[in-house]
CSV table of C-alpha atoms and ligand atoms in Angstrom, one decimal:
chain,number,residue,atom,x,y,z
A,24,MET,CA,118.0,91.9,119.4
A,25,ALA,CA,116.6,90.6,116.1
A,26,ILE,CA,115.5,93.3,113.9
A,27,SER,CA,111.9,92.0,113.6
A,28,ASN,CA,111.6,92.3,117.4
A,29,GLN,CA,112.6,96.0,117.3
A,30,ILE,CA,109.6,96.7,115.0
A,31,ASP,CA,106.6,98.3,116.7
A,32,LYS,CA,103.6,96.4,115.2
A,33,GLU,CA,101.3,99.3,116.1
A,34,LYS,CA,103.3,101.7,113.9
A,35,LEU,CA,103.5,99.8,110.7
A,36,PRO,CA,102.6,101.3,107.3
A,37,ARG,CA,99.3,99.8,106.0
A,38,HIS,CA,100.7,99.9,102.5
A,39,VAL,CA,104.3,99.5,101.3
A,40,ALA,CA,105.2,100.0,97.6
A,41,ILE,CA,108.4,98.7,96.1
A,42,ILE,CA,110.4,99.5,92.9
A,43,MET,CA,112.2,96.2,92.5
A,44,ASP,CA,115.3,97.3,90.6
A,45,GLY,CA,118.8,95.9,89.9
A,46,ASN,CA,118.1,92.4,88.5
A,47,GLY,CA,120.3,93.0,85.4
A,48,ARG,CA,123.2,94.5,87.4
A,49,TRP,CA,123.1,91.6,89.9
A,50,ALA,CA,123.2,89.1,87.0
A,51,LYS,CA,126.1,90.9,85.4
A,52,ARG,CA,128.1,90.7,88.6
A,53,GLN,CA,127.6,86.9,88.6
A,54,GLY,CA,128.7,86.8,84.9
A,55,LYS,CA,125.2,85.7,83.9
A,56,ASN,CA,122.6,87.0,81.5
A,57,ARG,CA,119.8,89.4,82.6
A,58,VAL,CA,117.2,86.7,82.6
A,59,PHE,CA,119.1,84.9,85.3
A,60,GLY,CA,118.8,88.1,87.4
A,61,HIS,CA,115.0,88.2,86.8
A,62,ARG,CA,114.7,84.6,88.0
A,63,GLN,CA,116.6,85.4,91.1
A,64,GLY,CA,114.5,88.5,91.5
A,65,ALA,CA,111.4,86.3,91.6
A,66,LYS,CA,112.8,84.5,94.7
A,67,SER,CA,113.1,87.9,96.4
A,68,VAL,CA,109.4,88.5,95.6
A,69,LYS,CA,108.5,85.3,97.3
A,70,GLU,CA,110.5,86.2,100.4
A,71,ILE,CA,109.2,89.7,100.7
A,72,VAL,CA,105.5,88.7,100.2
A,73,ARG,CA,106.0,86.2,103.1
A,74,ALA,CA,107.7,88.9,105.2
A,75,ALA,CA,104.9,91.4,104.6
A,76,GLY,CA,102.4,88.7,105.6
A,77,GLU,CA,104.3,88.0,108.7
A,78,MET,CA,104.2,91.7,109.7
A,79,GLU,CA,100.5,91.8,108.9
A,80,ILE,CA,100.9,94.6,106.4
A,81,ASP,CA,97.6,95.1,104.6
A,82,TYR,CA,98.9,96.1,101.1
A,83,LEU,CA,102.1,95.4,99.2
A,84,THR,CA,102.5,96.9,95.7
A,85,LEU,CA,105.3,95.6,93.6
A,86,TYR,CA,106.5,97.3,90.4
A,87,ALA,CA,107.0,94.3,88.2
A,88,PHE,CA,107.0,95.8,84.7
A,89,SER,CA,106.6,99.4,83.6
A,90,THR,CA,105.1,100.7,80.4
A,91,GLU,CA,108.6,101.9,79.5
A,92,ASN,CA,109.9,98.3,80.0
A,93,TRP,CA,108.1,97.3,76.8
A,94,SER,CA,111.0,99.0,74.9
A,95,ARG,CA,113.6,96.5,76.2
A,96,PRO,CA,115.0,93.8,73.8
A,97,LYS,CA,112.2,91.4,72.7
A,98,LEU,CA,114.1,88.4,74.2
A,99,GLU,CA,114.1,90.0,77.6
A,100,VAL,CA,110.4,91.1,77.5
A,101,ASP,CA,109.4,87.6,76.4
A,102,ALA,CA,111.4,86.0,79.2
A,103,LEU,CA,109.8,88.4,81.7
A,104,MET,CA,106.4,87.5,80.5
A,105,SER,CA,107.0,83.7,80.7
A,106,LEU,CA,108.6,84.2,84.1
A,107,LEU,CA,105.4,85.9,85.2
A,108,VAL,CA,103.2,83.0,83.9
A,109,SER,CA,105.4,80.4,85.6
A,110,SER,CA,105.5,82.3,88.9
A,111,ILE,CA,101.7,82.6,88.9
A,112,ASN,CA,101.5,78.8,88.2
A,113,SER,CA,103.9,77.9,91.0
A,114,GLU,CA,102.9,80.5,93.6
A,115,THR,CA,99.1,80.6,93.5
A,116,LYS,CA,98.9,77.6,95.9
A,117,GLU,CA,101.1,79.5,98.5
A,118,LEU,CA,99.1,82.6,98.0
A,119,MET,CA,96.0,80.6,98.9
A,120,GLU,CA,97.6,79.0,101.9
A,121,ASN,CA,98.8,82.4,103.2
A,122,ASN,CA,95.5,84.1,102.6
A,123,VAL,CA,97.0,86.5,100.1
A,124,ARG,CA,94.6,88.4,97.7
A,125,LEU,CA,96.2,89.2,94.3
A,126,LEU,CA,95.3,92.4,92.4
A,127,SER,CA,97.0,94.1,89.5
A,128,ILE,CA,97.2,97.6,88.1
A,129,GLY,CA,98.4,98.7,84.7
A,130,ASN,CA,97.5,98.6,81.0
A,131,HIS,CA,96.6,95.0,80.7
A,132,ASP,CA,95.1,95.3,77.2
A,133,ILE,CA,98.6,95.2,75.8
A,134,LEU,CA,99.7,92.1,77.8
A,135,PRO,CA,100.1,88.9,75.8
A,136,LYS,CA,96.7,87.0,75.9
A,137,ASN,CA,98.1,84.0,77.9
A,138,VAL,CA,99.6,86.3,80.5
A,139,LYS,CA,96.4,88.3,80.9
A,140,LYS,CA,94.4,85.0,81.2
A,141,LYS,CA,96.7,83.5,83.9
A,142,LEU,CA,96.8,86.8,85.8
A,143,TYR,CA,93.0,87.1,85.9
A,144,GLU,CA,92.6,83.5,86.9
A,145,ALA,CA,94.9,84.0,89.9
A,146,ILE,CA,93.1,87.2,90.8
A,147,ASP,CA,89.8,85.5,90.7
A,148,GLN,CA,91.0,82.5,92.6
A,149,THR,CA,92.4,84.6,95.5
A,150,LYS,CA,89.6,87.2,95.5
A,151,ASN,CA,88.1,86.2,98.8
A,152,ASN,CA,91.4,86.0,100.7
A,153,LYS,CA,91.5,88.3,103.7
A,154,GLY,CA,95.2,88.6,104.5
A,155,LEU,CA,97.7,90.6,102.6
A,156,THR,CA,96.6,92.3,99.4
A,157,LEU,CA,99.4,91.9,96.9
A,158,VAL,CA,99.2,94.4,94.0
A,159,LEU,CA,101.3,93.8,91.0
A,160,ALA,CA,102.0,96.9,88.9
A,161,LEU,CA,102.3,95.3,85.4
A,162,SER,CA,102.5,97.2,82.2
A,163,TYR,CA,102.0,100.1,84.5
A,164,SER,CA,102.9,103.8,84.3
A,165,ALA,CA,101.5,106.5,86.6
A,166,LYS,CA,101.1,109.0,83.7
A,167,TRP,CA,99.0,106.4,81.8
A,168,GLU,CA,96.9,105.9,84.9
A,169,ILE,CA,96.4,109.6,85.4
A,170,ILE,CA,95.4,110.0,81.7
A,171,GLU,CA,92.9,107.2,82.1
A,172,ALA,CA,91.4,108.9,85.2
A,173,VAL,CA,91.2,112.3,83.4
A,174,LYS,CA,89.3,110.7,80.5
A,175,LYS,CA,86.8,109.0,82.9
A,176,ILE,CA,86.3,112.2,84.8
A,177,ALA,CA,85.9,114.3,81.6
A,178,GLN,CA,83.2,111.7,80.5
A,179,LEU,CA,81.4,112.2,83.8
A,180,ALA,CA,81.4,115.9,83.2
A,181,VAL,CA,80.2,115.6,79.6
A,182,ASN,CA,77.4,113.3,80.8
A,183,GLN,CA,76.6,116.0,83.4
A,184,GLU,CA,77.0,113.4,86.2
A,185,ILE,CA,79.4,115.8,87.9
A,186,LYS,CA,80.0,119.5,87.8
A,187,ILE,CA,83.6,120.8,87.0
A,188,ASP,CA,83.7,122.4,90.4
A,189,GLU,CA,83.0,119.1,92.1
A,190,ILE,CA,86.3,117.6,90.9
A,191,ASP,CA,88.4,117.1,94.0
A,192,GLU,CA,91.0,114.7,95.4
A,193,CYS,CA,88.4,112.2,96.2
A,194,ILE,CA,87.0,112.0,92.6
A,195,ILE,CA,90.5,111.6,91.3
A,196,ASP,CA,91.3,108.9,93.8
A,197,LYS,CA,88.1,107.1,92.8
A,198,ASN,CA,89.1,107.1,89.2
A,199,LEU,CA,92.6,105.8,89.6
A,200,SER,CA,93.3,102.0,89.3
A,201,THR,CA,94.1,102.1,93.0
A,202,HIS,CA,90.6,103.1,94.1
A,203,ASN,CA,89.8,101.3,97.4
A,204,ILE,CA,93.5,101.0,98.2
A,205,PRO,CA,95.0,103.4,100.7
A,206,HIS,CA,98.0,105.4,99.5
A,207,PRO,CA,101.4,103.9,100.4
A,208,GLU,CA,103.0,105.3,103.5
A,209,LEU,CA,106.4,103.8,102.5
A,210,MET,CA,108.0,103.4,99.1
A,211,ILE,CA,111.2,101.4,98.8
A,212,ARG,CA,113.5,101.4,95.8
A,213,THR,CA,116.5,99.0,95.6
A,214,SER,CA,119.7,99.3,93.5
A,215,GLY,CA,120.8,102.8,94.5
A,216,GLU,CA,118.7,104.7,92.0
A,217,PHE,CA,117.1,107.8,93.3
A,218,ARG,CA,114.1,108.1,91.1
A,219,ILE,CA,110.4,107.3,90.9
A,220,SER,CA,110.4,106.0,87.3
A,221,ASN,CA,106.7,106.7,86.6
A,222,PHE,CA,105.4,104.8,89.6
A,223,LEU,CA,102.3,105.8,91.6
A,224,LEU,CA,103.0,109.6,91.1
A,225,TRP,CA,99.7,110.7,92.7
A,226,GLN,CA,99.6,108.1,95.4
A,227,LEU,CA,103.1,108.7,96.6
A,228,ALA,CA,102.5,112.4,97.3
A,229,TYR,CA,103.2,112.0,101.0
A,230,ALA,CA,105.0,108.7,101.2
A,231,GLU,CA,108.2,108.2,103.0
A,232,LEU,CA,110.9,107.2,100.5
A,233,TYR,CA,113.5,104.6,101.4
A,234,PHE,CA,116.5,103.9,99.1
A,235,THR,CA,119.0,101.1,99.4
A,236,ASN,CA,122.0,100.1,97.4
A,237,LYS,CA,121.1,96.5,97.7
A,238,LEU,CA,120.1,95.0,94.3
A,239,TRP,CA,116.6,93.4,94.2
A,240,PRO,CA,117.9,89.8,94.0
A,241,GLU,CA,119.8,90.3,97.2
A,242,PHE,CA,117.1,92.2,99.0
A,243,GLY,CA,115.7,89.9,101.7
A,244,LYS,CA,113.5,89.8,104.8
A,245,GLU,CA,116.0,91.5,107.0
A,246,ASP,CA,116.4,94.3,104.5
A,247,PHE,CA,112.6,94.7,104.4
A,248,PHE,CA,112.4,94.9,108.2
A,249,GLU,CA,115.2,97.4,108.2
A,250,ALA,CA,113.2,99.6,105.9
A,251,LEU,CA,110.1,99.3,108.2
A,252,LEU,CA,112.2,100.2,111.2
A,253,ASP,CA,113.6,103.2,109.4
A,254,TYR,CA,110.1,104.3,108.5
A,255,GLN,CA,109.1,104.1,112.2
A,256,ASN,CA,111.8,106.5,113.2
A,257,ARG,CA,110.6,109.2,110.9
A,258,GLU,CA,108.3,112.0,111.9
A,259,ARG,CA,105.5,112.4,109.4
A,260,ARG,CA,104.5,116.0,109.6
A,261,PHE,CA,102.1,116.6,106.7
A,262,GLY,CA,103.0,120.3,106.5
A,263,LYS,CA,102.7,120.8,110.3
A,264,THR,CA,105.5,121.7,112.7
A,265,SER,CA,107.2,119.2,114.8
A,266,GLU,CA,105.6,120.7,118.0
A,267,GLN,CA,102.1,120.3,116.5
A,268,VAL,CA,102.8,116.6,115.6
A,269,GLU,CA,104.3,115.9,119.1
A,270,HIS,CA,101.3,117.4,120.9
A,271,LYS,CA,98.8,116.2,118.4
A,272,ILE,CA,97.4,119.7,117.8
B,318,IPE,C1,114.3,95.4,87.6
B,318,IPE,O1,115.6,95.1,87.3
B,318,IPE,C2,113.3,94.5,86.9
B,318,IPE,C3,112.5,95.1,85.8
B,318,IPE,C4,112.6,96.4,85.5
B,318,IPE,C5,111.7,94.3,85.1
B,318,IPE,P1,116.3,95.7,86.0
B,318,IPE,O2,116.1,94.7,84.9
B,318,IPE,O3,115.9,97.1,85.7
B,318,IPE,O4,117.8,95.6,86.4
B,318,IPE,P2,119.0,96.7,86.2
B,318,IPE,O5,118.4,98.1,86.6
B,318,IPE,O6,119.2,96.7,84.7
B,318,IPE,O7,120.1,96.3,87.0
B,319,IPE,C1,111.6,100.6,87.1
B,319,IPE,O1,112.8,100.0,86.9
B,319,IPE,C2,110.5,99.6,86.7
B,319,IPE,C3,110.4,98.4,87.5
B,319,IPE,C4,111.1,98.1,88.5
B,319,IPE,C5,109.5,97.4,87.0
B,319,IPE,P1,113.7,100.4,85.6
B,319,IPE,O2,115.0,99.7,85.7
B,319,IPE,O3,112.9,100.1,84.4
B,319,IPE,O4,113.8,102.0,85.8
B,319,IPE,P2,114.7,103.1,85.0
B,319,IPE,O5,114.3,103.0,83.6
B,319,IPE,O6,116.1,102.7,85.3
B,319,IPE,O7,114.3,104.3,85.7
B,320,MG,MG1,116.6,98.9,86.3
């Protein structure tokens, strides 16, 4: 039976987050430069966005560029930025056709002006779409995001808009860049690395983690469905016992 038919549509995660890793290694294996790998990686993005839409997943967050990635060679950073602009140019039409709403999280103040402009134009153009919400984590780091939230909450306390004792999970959630977005139930990382690399540290607190050796440029629809199927076979206990989960007590 085709893998997509084995998936129970009633038991899908609402939000899947992906660390798209391995473009450089993939390119090296082909005897090509790293930028070639990133271009191929953009094709995987297209395929996985389609696959998530097909499965009627509500939110897909893709880690496209981390704060730490700014320290890569300038040539690679520049190439990634122009790839981003050209992808937005070529893909916005398909996002509209497929009813995809684009959002982005991260420190956008340090993005090149033209990138920021393009990004916000696409976000604005797709803002009323009601299908999949595609969140690009761009110039993003979870520690940066948490620091920003702490600053905002401290300001609320200084302004006496909240009391220190009122600070709870809900207030922290509201002050993260992912406010209004449910936490991911499933996080996928490609390329055989077993780490989080400063991605959604707060939001992944109870996510199921799925690691695959496939490099991002070779990660396709079937691999995505495989991860969803694996997720469905896990028991999410949230601290309870297996018996409690089984009997819903
Ligand atoms: C992921 O692939 C893409 C970005 C981080 C932008 P890498 O470029 O990290 O590829 P590897 O890890 O060097 O193979
Ligand atoms: C994580 O990949 C960031 C993105 C996928 C955008 P990296 O390749 O930068 O991660 P590390 O540095 O190997 O952990
Ligand atoms: Mg990498």
